[in-house]
Amino acid sequence: MRKTSWLILLFVAIWLNACGSGDSNNTNEQQQRLFEWDHSSDFVLFQVDVIDENLPEPIIANTIPLCTIYGDGRLVFTNPTADNEIEVLESRLNDADIRSFIEQVIGRGFYSWEDDVFNNSDLNRIESISLNLYAQPRTVERYGDWPNNSFEILLEDCRNLSPQRALVIPFNGGWLRAYPLESYDRTGEYLEWPRRIPFTLEEVANSGSPQWVSDPTIAAYLWNIILTQRPIPIVIRDQAFLITFQVPGISRTSPPPPTDLTNALPTLAPLPTEEDEDN
């Protein structure tokens, strides 16, 4: 049944292309009727992603999908920087631009593509393209070799759907996990846990569950660590940890934000003022 629906959508795209030479107003009305989706803010309408299954779980949890369009028109995508780190940007799209892009995705053959992954493979880097129309999600996964180089083309087009974009900074908080390490390379790259932060990674690790960070300064600090895309040990009292920090609506598998902040981690104490120091 679902395969039949996908084929119908494919025929719809072909029909739209055939109608392109007709009245533009009629074509726009047809698009609005044909491409419908959930407009909620957490609904993933379209996504281009890549996962290296050979990476440790904390690193996979920290990676951000390459480009995602949410139901409410929010566009979130990553941009590699010159030093092999990433920046995460977001923008807003209107329904007309989204429908035009969906038409492009389907027109490239999305509903005719097949998975190209198999068990017992030495390959670990899996690329995927997902589209969710009419509550019928479909994801195609391949090791590469996409028809007509569609993975790279759609990724580039997705990232450039809007000329206006802003850096994502998690001022509203995120979920923190900590994983203790048996050892770490003291001659290699690591970070010292800032003493001013009013909780320890040991406390977070011992909780056994993600802990909500509501303090915007701490959240921004943790966010910058994971954007390095490297497993950097964080050391406190000679004990090293790896962390995951996931932001709702941005990170791949983040839980939603808590409805009650009673159990959120402590926030930073205000810095003393000159008047405080005089007293």
PDB file of C-alpha atoms in Angstrom:
ATOM      1  CA  MET A   1       0.000   0.000   0.000  1.00  0.00           C
ATOM      2  CA  ARG A   2       2.724   2.471   0.914  1.00  0.00           C
ATOM      3  CA  LYS A   3       4.717   1.679  -2.221  1.00  0.00           C
ATOM      4  CA  THR A   4       1.574   2.388  -4.250  1.00  0.00           C
ATOM      5  CA  SER A   5       1.219   5.764  -2.518  1.00  0.00           C
ATOM      6  CA  TRP A   6       4.851   6.619  -3.272  1.00  0.00           C
ATOM      7  CA  LEU A   7       4.294   5.817  -6.942  1.00  0.00           C
ATOM      8  CA  ILE A   8       1.217   8.040  -6.958  1.00  0.00           C
ATOM      9  CA  LEU A   9       3.312  10.905  -5.594  1.00  0.00           C
ATOM     10  CA  LEU A  10       5.900  10.267  -8.293  1.00  0.00           C
ATOM     11  CA  PHE A  11       3.229  10.465 -10.984  1.00  0.00           C
ATOM     12  CA  VAL A  12       1.953  13.656  -9.343  1.00  0.00           C
ATOM     13  CA  ALA A  13       5.376  15.267  -9.738  1.00  0.00           C
ATOM     14  CA  ILE A  14       5.560  14.259 -13.400  1.00  0.00           C
ATOM     15  CA  TRP A  15       2.069  15.647 -13.937  1.00  0.00           C
ATOM     16  CA  LEU A  16       3.035  18.938 -12.290  1.00  0.00           C
ATOM     17  CA  ASN A  17       6.025  19.272 -14.594  1.00  0.00           C
ATOM     18  CA  ALA A  18       3.760  18.652 -17.563  1.00  0.00           C
ATOM     19  CA  CYS A  19       1.415  21.361 -16.316  1.00  0.00           C
ATOM     20  CA  GLY A  20       4.241  23.852 -15.949  1.00  0.00           C
ATOM     21  CA  SER A  21       3.492  25.511 -19.273  1.00  0.00           C
ATOM     22  CA  GLY A  22      -0.131  26.214 -18.258  1.00  0.00           C
ATOM     23  CA  ASP A  23      -1.600  28.901 -16.087  1.00  0.00           C
ATOM     24  CA  SER A  24       0.758  29.606 -13.158  1.00  0.00           C
ATOM     25  CA  ASN A  25      -2.081  30.387 -10.736  1.00  0.00           C
ATOM     26  CA  ASN A  26      -3.703  27.027 -11.414  1.00  0.00           C
ATOM     27  CA  THR A  27      -0.353  25.295 -10.942  1.00  0.00           C
ATOM     28  CA  ASN A  28       0.155  26.952  -7.544  1.00  0.00           C
ATOM     29  CA  GLU A  29      -3.311  25.868  -6.434  1.00  0.00           C
ATOM     30  CA  GLN A  30      -2.577  22.316  -7.578  1.00  0.00           C
ATOM     31  CA  GLN A  31       0.681  22.275  -5.601  1.00  0.00           C
ATOM     32  CA  GLN A  32      -1.090  23.461  -2.467  1.00  0.00           C
ATOM     33  CA  ARG A  33      -3.610  20.643  -2.753  1.00  0.00           C
ATOM     34  CA  LEU A  34      -1.078  17.954  -3.631  1.00  0.00           C
ATOM     35  CA  PHE A  35       1.713  18.536  -1.095  1.00  0.00           C
ATOM     36  CA  GLU A  36       0.373  18.616   2.451  1.00  0.00           C
ATOM     37  CA  TRP A  37       2.185  17.923   5.711  1.00  0.00           C
ATOM     38  CA  ASP A  38       2.023  18.340   9.475  1.00  0.00           C
ATOM     39  CA  HIS A  39       2.917  21.969  10.275  1.00  0.00           C
ATOM     40  CA  SER A  40       4.020  21.352  13.865  1.00  0.00           C
ATOM     41  CA  SER A  41       7.442  22.604  14.945  1.00  0.00           C
ATOM     42  CA  ASP A  42       8.859  19.147  15.752  1.00  0.00           C
ATOM     43  CA  PHE A  43       7.664  17.432  12.567  1.00  0.00           C
ATOM     44  CA  VAL A  44      10.541  16.462  10.261  1.00  0.00           C
ATOM     45  CA  LEU A  45       9.295  17.025   6.729  1.00  0.00           C
ATOM     46  CA  PHE A  46      12.577  16.604   4.850  1.00  0.00           C
ATOM     47  CA  GLN A  47      16.056  15.633   5.948  1.00  0.00           C
ATOM     48  CA  VAL A  48      19.459  14.912   4.444  1.00  0.00           C
ATOM     49  CA  ASP A  49      21.632  13.050   6.908  1.00  0.00           C
ATOM     50  CA  VAL A  50      24.750  10.935   7.270  1.00  0.00           C
ATOM     51  CA  ILE A  51      25.751   8.630  10.128  1.00  0.00           C
ATOM     52  CA  ASP A  52      29.072   6.870  10.615  1.00  0.00           C
ATOM     53  CA  GLU A  53      28.101   3.760  12.575  1.00  0.00           C
ATOM     54  CA  ASN A  54      31.738   3.164  13.429  1.00  0.00           C
ATOM     55  CA  LEU A  55      31.815   6.185  15.741  1.00  0.00           C
ATOM     56  CA  PRO A  56      31.219   5.828  19.503  1.00  0.00           C
ATOM     57  CA  GLU A  57      27.681   6.528  20.708  1.00  0.00           C
ATOM     58  CA  PRO A  58      28.476   9.921  22.304  1.00  0.00           C
ATOM     59  CA  ILE A  59      29.847  11.200  19.001  1.00  0.00           C
ATOM     60  CA  ILE A  60      26.853   9.941  17.004  1.00  0.00           C
ATOM     61  CA  ALA A  61      24.482  11.550  19.514  1.00  0.00           C
ATOM     62  CA  ASN A  62      26.305  14.877  19.131  1.00  0.00           C
ATOM     63  CA  THR A  63      26.210  15.000  15.342  1.00  0.00           C
ATOM     64  CA  ILE A  64      23.604  17.244  13.730  1.00  0.00           C
ATOM     65  CA  PRO A  65      21.701  16.175  10.580  1.00  0.00           C
ATOM     66  CA  LEU A  66      23.116  17.927   7.525  1.00  0.00           C
ATOM     67  CA  CYS A  67      19.886  19.696   6.528  1.00  0.00           C
ATOM     68  CA  THR A  68      16.362  19.479   7.947  1.00  0.00           C
ATOM     69  CA  ILE A  69      13.088  21.179   7.043  1.00  0.00           C
ATOM     70  CA  TYR A  70      10.536  21.134   9.860  1.00  0.00           C
ATOM     71  CA  GLY A  71       6.783  21.271   9.413  1.00  0.00           C
ATOM     72  CA  ASP A  72       6.508  24.870  10.602  1.00  0.00           C
ATOM     73  CA  GLY A  73       8.976  26.057   7.951  1.00  0.00           C
ATOM     74  CA  ARG A  74      12.101  26.095  10.083  1.00  0.00           C
ATOM     75  CA  LEU A  75      15.273  25.187   8.177  1.00  0.00           C
ATOM     76  CA  VAL A  76      18.252  23.872  10.180  1.00  0.00           C
ATOM     77  CA  PHE A  77      21.528  22.909   8.544  1.00  0.00           C
ATOM     78  CA  THR A  78      25.221  22.463   9.220  1.00  0.00           C
ATOM     79  CA  ASN A  79      28.044  24.319   7.549  1.00  0.00           C
ATOM     80  CA  PRO A  80      31.605  22.921   7.710  1.00  0.00           C
ATOM     81  CA  THR A  81      34.233  25.464   8.743  1.00  0.00           C
ATOM     82  CA  ALA A  82      37.851  25.767   7.638  1.00  0.00           C
ATOM     83  CA  ASP A  83      39.175  24.043  10.775  1.00  0.00           C
ATOM     84  CA  ASN A  84      37.054  20.874  10.289  1.00  0.00           C
ATOM     85  CA  GLU A  85      34.487  21.964  12.842  1.00  0.00           C
ATOM     86  CA  ILE A  86      30.896  22.891  12.021  1.00  0.00           C
ATOM     87  CA  GLU A  87      28.504  25.731  12.591  1.00  0.00           C
ATOM     88  CA  VAL A  88      24.761  25.152  12.818  1.00  0.00           C
ATOM     89  CA  LEU A  89      22.471  27.670  11.139  1.00  0.00           C
ATOM     90  CA  GLU A  90      18.731  28.135  10.899  1.00  0.00           C
ATOM     91  CA  SER A  91      16.301  30.052   8.737  1.00  0.00           C
ATOM     92  CA  ARG A  92      12.615  30.248   7.873  1.00  0.00           C
ATOM     93  CA  LEU A  93      10.837  29.093   4.721  1.00  0.00           C
ATOM     94  CA  ASN A  94       7.340  29.778   3.457  1.00  0.00           C
ATOM     95  CA  ASP A  95       5.056  27.014   2.228  1.00  0.00           C
ATOM     96  CA  ALA A  96       5.472  27.987  -1.427  1.00  0.00           C
ATOM     97  CA  ASP A  97       9.260  27.588  -1.271  1.00  0.00           C
ATOM     98  CA  ILE A  98       8.899  24.279   0.562  1.00  0.00           C
ATOM     99  CA  ARG A  99       6.447  22.942  -2.008  1.00  0.00           C
ATOM    100  CA  SER A 100       8.745  23.978  -4.840  1.00  0.00           C
ATOM    101  CA  PHE A 101      11.637  22.130  -3.193  1.00  0.00           C
ATOM    102  CA  ILE A 102       9.505  19.027  -2.562  1.00  0.00           C
ATOM    103  CA  GLU A 103       8.584  19.014  -6.232  1.00  0.00           C
ATOM    104  CA  GLN A 104      12.308  19.051  -7.046  1.00  0.00           C
ATOM    105  CA  VAL A 105      12.999  16.149  -4.653  1.00  0.00           C
ATOM    106  CA  ILE A 106      10.234  14.005  -6.127  1.00  0.00           C
ATOM    107  CA  GLY A 107      11.104  15.056  -9.664  1.00  0.00           C
ATOM    108  CA  ARG A 108      14.652  13.746  -9.200  1.00  0.00           C
ATOM    109  CA  GLY A 109      13.167  10.283  -8.636  1.00  0.00           C
ATOM    110  CA  PHE A 110      12.958  10.062  -4.839  1.00  0.00           C
ATOM    111  CA  TYR A 111      10.072   7.575  -4.821  1.00  0.00           C
ATOM    112  CA  SER A 112      11.849   5.304  -7.298  1.00  0.00           C
ATOM    113  CA  TRP A 113      15.162   5.141  -5.407  1.00  0.00           C
ATOM    114  CA  GLU A 114      16.040   1.985  -3.514  1.00  0.00           C
ATOM    115  CA  ASP A 115      18.148   1.394  -0.425  1.00  0.00           C
ATOM    116  CA  ASP A 116      21.731   0.335  -1.050  1.00  0.00           C
ATOM    117  CA  VAL A 117      22.948  -0.895   2.346  1.00  0.00           C
ATOM    118  CA  PHE A 118      23.627  -4.453   3.389  1.00  0.00           C
ATOM    119  CA  ASN A 119      24.716  -6.423   6.438  1.00  0.00           C
ATOM    120  CA  ASN A 120      28.284  -7.514   7.082  1.00  0.00           C
ATOM    121  CA  SER A 121      29.675  -4.603   5.104  1.00  0.00           C
ATOM    122  CA  ASP A 122      32.972  -2.913   5.874  1.00  0.00           C
ATOM    123  CA  LEU A 123      31.298   0.379   5.010  1.00  0.00           C
ATOM    124  CA  ASN A 124      29.964   2.342   7.976  1.00  0.00           C
ATOM    125  CA  ARG A 125      29.077   5.774   6.584  1.00  0.00           C
ATOM    126  CA  ILE A 126      25.394   5.683   5.664  1.00  0.00           C
ATOM    127  CA  GLU A 127      23.815   8.586   3.789  1.00  0.00           C
ATOM    128  CA  SER A 128      20.058   9.083   3.905  1.00  0.00           C
ATOM    129  CA  ILE A 129      17.332  11.266   2.429  1.00  0.00           C
ATOM    130  CA  SER A 130      13.906  11.381   4.103  1.00  0.00           C
ATOM    131  CA  LEU A 131      10.576  12.877   3.059  1.00  0.00           C
ATOM    132  CA  ASN A 132       7.302  12.720   4.999  1.00  0.00           C
ATOM    133  CA  LEU A 133       4.133  13.641   3.106  1.00  0.00           C
ATOM    134  CA  TYR A 134       0.604  12.667   4.103  1.00  0.00           C
ATOM    135  CA  ALA A 135       1.903  10.918   7.272  1.00  0.00           C
ATOM    136  CA  GLN A 136       3.759   8.403   5.101  1.00  0.00           C
ATOM    137  CA  PRO A 137       7.460   8.821   5.940  1.00  0.00           C
ATOM    138  CA  ARG A 138       9.988   7.373   3.547  1.00  0.00           C
ATOM    139  CA  THR A 139      13.765   7.194   4.020  1.00  0.00           C
ATOM    140  CA  VAL A 140      16.272   6.009   1.438  1.00  0.00           C
ATOM    141  CA  GLU A 141      19.653   4.869   2.788  1.00  0.00           C
ATOM    142  CA  ARG A 142      22.742   4.298   0.674  1.00  0.00           C
ATOM    143  CA  TYR A 143      26.492   4.024   1.099  1.00  0.00           C
ATOM    144  CA  GLY A 144      26.808   6.491  -1.755  1.00  0.00           C
ATOM    145  CA  ASP A 145      26.451   6.380  -5.546  1.00  0.00           C
ATOM    146  CA  TRP A 146      23.130   8.235  -5.572  1.00  0.00           C
ATOM    147  CA  PRO A 147      21.276   8.521  -8.886  1.00  0.00           C
ATOM    148  CA  ASN A 148      22.377  11.674 -10.714  1.00  0.00           C
ATOM    149  CA  ASN A 149      24.457  12.755  -7.695  1.00  0.00           C
ATOM    150  CA  SER A 150      21.176  13.602  -5.982  1.00  0.00           C
ATOM    151  CA  PHE A 151      22.499  13.449  -2.411  1.00  0.00           C
ATOM    152  CA  GLU A 152      25.038  16.231  -2.941  1.00  0.00           C
ATOM    153  CA  ILE A 153      22.734  18.287  -5.150  1.00  0.00           C
ATOM    154  CA  LEU A 154      19.758  18.157  -2.768  1.00  0.00           C
ATOM    155  CA  LEU A 155      22.003  18.850   0.222  1.00  0.00           C
ATOM    156  CA  GLU A 156      23.440  21.931  -1.461  1.00  0.00           C
ATOM    157  CA  ASP A 157      20.015  23.135  -2.587  1.00  0.00           C
ATOM    158  CA  CYS A 158      18.539  22.529   0.876  1.00  0.00           C
ATOM    159  CA  ARG A 159      21.288  24.587   2.507  1.00  0.00           C
ATOM    160  CA  ASN A 160      20.645  27.432   0.071  1.00  0.00           C
ATOM    161  CA  LEU A 161      16.855  27.590   0.252  1.00  0.00           C
ATOM    162  CA  SER A 162      17.055  30.890   2.109  1.00  0.00           C
ATOM    163  CA  PRO A 163      19.724  33.615   1.851  1.00  0.00           C
ATOM    164  CA  GLN A 164      18.970  34.730   5.416  1.00  0.00           C
ATOM    165  CA  ARG A 165      20.313  32.538   8.177  1.00  0.00           C
ATOM    166  CA  ALA A 166      21.391  32.857  11.785  1.00  0.00           C
ATOM    167  CA  LEU A 167      23.753  30.886  13.994  1.00  0.00           C
ATOM    168  CA  VAL A 168      22.046  28.455  16.339  1.00  0.00           C
ATOM    169  CA  ILE A 169      22.945  29.242  19.951  1.00  0.00           C
ATOM    170  CA  PRO A 170      21.034  27.140  22.506  1.00  0.00           C
ATOM    171  CA  PHE A 171      19.981  29.942  24.848  1.00  0.00           C
ATOM    172  CA  ASN A 172      16.917  27.907  25.839  1.00  0.00           C
ATOM    173  CA  GLY A 173      19.007  24.994  27.084  1.00  0.00           C
ATOM    174  CA  GLY A 174      19.686  21.372  26.214  1.00  0.00           C
ATOM    175  CA  TRP A 175      20.142  17.834  27.538  1.00  0.00           C
ATOM    176  CA  LEU A 176      23.526  16.824  28.964  1.00  0.00           C
ATOM    177  CA  ARG A 177      24.895  13.310  29.440  1.00  0.00           C
ATOM    178  CA  ALA A 178      28.337  12.396  30.793  1.00  0.00           C
ATOM    179  CA  TYR A 179      30.282   9.182  30.207  1.00  0.00           C
ATOM    180  CA  PRO A 180      33.282   8.436  32.470  1.00  0.00           C
ATOM    181  CA  LEU A 181      36.481   7.312  30.738  1.00  0.00           C
ATOM    182  CA  GLU A 182      38.845   4.752  32.224  1.00  0.00           C
ATOM    183  CA  SER A 183      41.818   6.789  31.035  1.00  0.00           C
ATOM    184  CA  TYR A 184      42.784   9.634  28.728  1.00  0.00           C
ATOM    185  CA  ASP A 185      45.901  10.866  26.955  1.00  0.00           C
ATOM    186  CA  ARG A 186      47.386  13.587  29.152  1.00  0.00           C
ATOM    187  CA  THR A 187      49.628  14.667  26.279  1.00  0.00           C
ATOM    188  CA  GLY A 188      46.700  14.978  23.880  1.00  0.00           C
ATOM    189  CA  GLU A 189      43.740  17.303  23.565  1.00  0.00           C
ATOM    190  CA  TYR A 190      41.468  17.678  26.588  1.00  0.00           C
ATOM    191  CA  LEU A 191      39.584  20.365  28.501  1.00  0.00           C
ATOM    192  CA  GLU A 192      39.463  21.217  32.183  1.00  0.00           C
ATOM    193  CA  TRP A 193      35.925  21.462  33.569  1.00  0.00           C
ATOM    194  CA  PRO A 194      35.353  25.118  34.555  1.00  0.00           C
ATOM    195  CA  ARG A 195      35.278  25.507  38.324  1.00  0.00           C
ATOM    196  CA  ARG A 196      32.569  28.145  38.142  1.00  0.00           C
ATOM    197  CA  ILE A 197      29.999  25.667  36.799  1.00  0.00           C
ATOM    198  CA  PRO A 198      27.967  24.656  39.879  1.00  0.00           C
ATOM    199  CA  PHE A 199      27.716  20.940  39.129  1.00  0.00           C
ATOM    200  CA  THR A 200      30.160  18.206  38.139  1.00  0.00           C
ATOM    201  CA  LEU A 201      30.159  15.737  35.288  1.00  0.00           C
ATOM    202  CA  GLU A 202      30.410  12.969  37.866  1.00  0.00           C
ATOM    203  CA  GLU A 203      27.013  14.036  39.220  1.00  0.00           C
ATOM    204  CA  VAL A 204      25.574  14.015  35.715  1.00  0.00           C
ATOM    205  CA  ALA A 205      27.053  10.576  34.945  1.00  0.00           C
ATOM    206  CA  ASN A 206      25.800   9.092  38.221  1.00  0.00           C
ATOM    207  CA  SER A 207      22.255  10.238  37.487  1.00  0.00           C
ATOM    208  CA  GLY A 208      22.044   7.686  34.665  1.00  0.00           C
ATOM    209  CA  SER A 209      19.833   9.924  32.535  1.00  0.00           C
ATOM    210  CA  PRO A 210      20.060  13.168  30.541  1.00  0.00           C
ATOM    211  CA  GLN A 211      20.077  16.280  32.720  1.00  0.00           C
ATOM    212  CA  TRP A 212      18.549  19.565  31.578  1.00  0.00           C
ATOM    213  CA  VAL A 213      20.905  22.543  31.370  1.00  0.00           C
ATOM    214  CA  SER A 214      18.850  25.733  31.549  1.00  0.00           C
ATOM    215  CA  ASP A 215      21.682  28.215  32.055  1.00  0.00           C
ATOM    216  CA  PRO A 216      22.346  29.865  28.646  1.00  0.00           C
ATOM    217  CA  THR A 217      26.050  30.443  29.344  1.00  0.00           C
ATOM    218  CA  ILE A 218      26.680  26.818  30.307  1.00  0.00           C
ATOM    219  CA  ALA A 219      24.560  25.619  27.383  1.00  0.00           C
ATOM    220  CA  ALA A 220      26.576  27.722  24.911  1.00  0.00           C
ATOM    221  CA  TYR A 221      29.837  26.393  26.399  1.00  0.00           C
ATOM    222  CA  LEU A 222      28.732  22.758  25.992  1.00  0.00           C
ATOM    223  CA  TRP A 223      27.373  23.462  22.501  1.00  0.00           C
ATOM    224  CA  ASN A 224      30.729  24.804  21.337  1.00  0.00           C
ATOM    225  CA  ILE A 225      32.445  21.658  22.615  1.00  0.00           C
ATOM    226  CA  ILE A 226      30.298  19.286  20.567  1.00  0.00           C
ATOM    227  CA  LEU A 227      30.616  21.406  17.413  1.00  0.00           C
ATOM    228  CA  THR A 228      34.308  20.502  17.286  1.00  0.00           C
ATOM    229  CA  GLN A 229      33.133  17.090  16.003  1.00  0.00           C
ATOM    230  CA  ARG A 230      35.866  15.411  18.042  1.00  0.00           C
ATOM    231  CA  PRO A 231      35.668  13.233  21.191  1.00  0.00           C
ATOM    232  CA  ILE A 232      37.393  15.703  23.506  1.00  0.00           C
ATOM    233  CA  PRO A 233      37.838  14.426  27.087  1.00  0.00           C
ATOM    234  CA  ILE A 234      36.720  16.851  29.785  1.00  0.00           C
ATOM    235  CA  VAL A 235      38.692  16.472  33.005  1.00  0.00           C
ATOM    236  CA  ILE A 236      37.666  17.250  36.559  1.00  0.00           C
ATOM    237  CA  ARG A 237      39.825  16.148  39.500  1.00  0.00           C
ATOM    238  CA  ASP A 238      41.805  13.816  37.213  1.00  0.00           C
ATOM    239  CA  GLN A 239      38.657  11.985  36.075  1.00  0.00           C
ATOM    240  CA  ALA A 240      37.885  12.327  32.369  1.00  0.00           C
ATOM    241  CA  PHE A 241      34.462  12.274  30.730  1.00  0.00           C
ATOM    242  CA  LEU A 242      32.941  12.424  27.277  1.00  0.00           C
ATOM    243  CA  ILE A 243      29.706  14.354  26.975  1.00  0.00           C
ATOM    244  CA  THR A 244      26.677  14.526  24.755  1.00  0.00           C
ATOM    245  CA  PHE A 245      24.701  17.742  24.558  1.00  0.00           C
ATOM    246  CA  GLN A 246      21.455  17.654  22.620  1.00  0.00           C
ATOM    247  CA  VAL A 247      19.222  20.601  21.805  1.00  0.00           C
ATOM    248  CA  PRO A 248      15.499  19.986  21.162  1.00  0.00           C
ATOM    249  CA  GLY A 249      14.510  20.787  17.607  1.00  0.00           C
ATOM    250  CA  ILE A 250      18.138  20.705  16.456  1.00  0.00           C
ATOM    251  CA  SER A 251      19.861  17.483  17.518  1.00  0.00           C
ATOM    252  CA  ARG A 252      18.996  14.177  15.876  1.00  0.00           C
ATOM    253  CA  THR A 253      17.588  12.269  18.867  1.00  0.00           C
ATOM    254  CA  SER A 254      17.018  14.951  21.484  1.00  0.00           C
ATOM    255  CA  PRO A 255      14.106  14.536  23.901  1.00  0.00           C
ATOM    256  CA  PRO A 256      11.708  17.480  24.063  1.00  0.00           C
ATOM    257  CA  PRO A 257      12.421  20.187  26.644  1.00  0.00           C
ATOM    258  CA  PRO A 258      11.119  19.539  30.149  1.00  0.00           C
ATOM    259  CA  THR A 259       7.781  20.982  31.164  1.00  0.00           C
ATOM    260  CA  ASP A 260       9.026  21.480  34.717  1.00  0.00           C
ATOM    261  CA  LEU A 261      12.436  23.020  35.467  1.00  0.00           C
ATOM    262  CA  THR A 262      12.421  21.965  39.114  1.00  0.00           C
ATOM    263  CA  ASN A 263      15.009  19.255  38.468  1.00  0.00           C
ATOM    264  CA  ALA A 264      17.165  21.256  36.044  1.00  0.00           C
ATOM    265  CA  LEU A 265      20.870  21.498  36.819  1.00  0.00           C
ATOM    266  CA  PRO A 266      21.991  24.508  38.895  1.00  0.00           C
ATOM    267  CA  THR A 267      22.668  27.777  37.098  1.00  0.00           C
ATOM    268  CA  LEU A 268      25.698  30.019  37.394  1.00  0.00           C
ATOM    269  CA  ALA A 269      25.857  32.366  40.338  1.00  0.00           C
ATOM    270  CA  PRO A 270      25.990  36.051  39.341  1.00  0.00           C
ATOM    271  CA  LEU A 271      29.485  37.480  39.117  1.00  0.00           C
ATOM    272  CA  PRO A 272      30.289  39.839  41.992  1.00  0.00           C
ATOM    273  CA  THR A 273      29.914  43.538  41.257  1.00  0.00           C
ATOM    274  CA  GLU A 274      32.366  46.237  42.325  1.00  0.00           C
ATOM    275  CA  GLU A 275      29.961  47.138  45.120  1.00  0.00           C
ATOM    276  CA  ASP A 276      29.962  43.521  46.347  1.00  0.00           C
ATOM    277  CA  GLU A 277      33.755  43.448  46.329  1.00  0.00           C
ATOM    278  CA  ASP A 278      33.914  46.709  48.290  1.00  0.00           C
ATOM    279  CA  ASN A 279      31.648  45.214  50.935  1.00  0.00           C
TER     280      ASN A 279
END
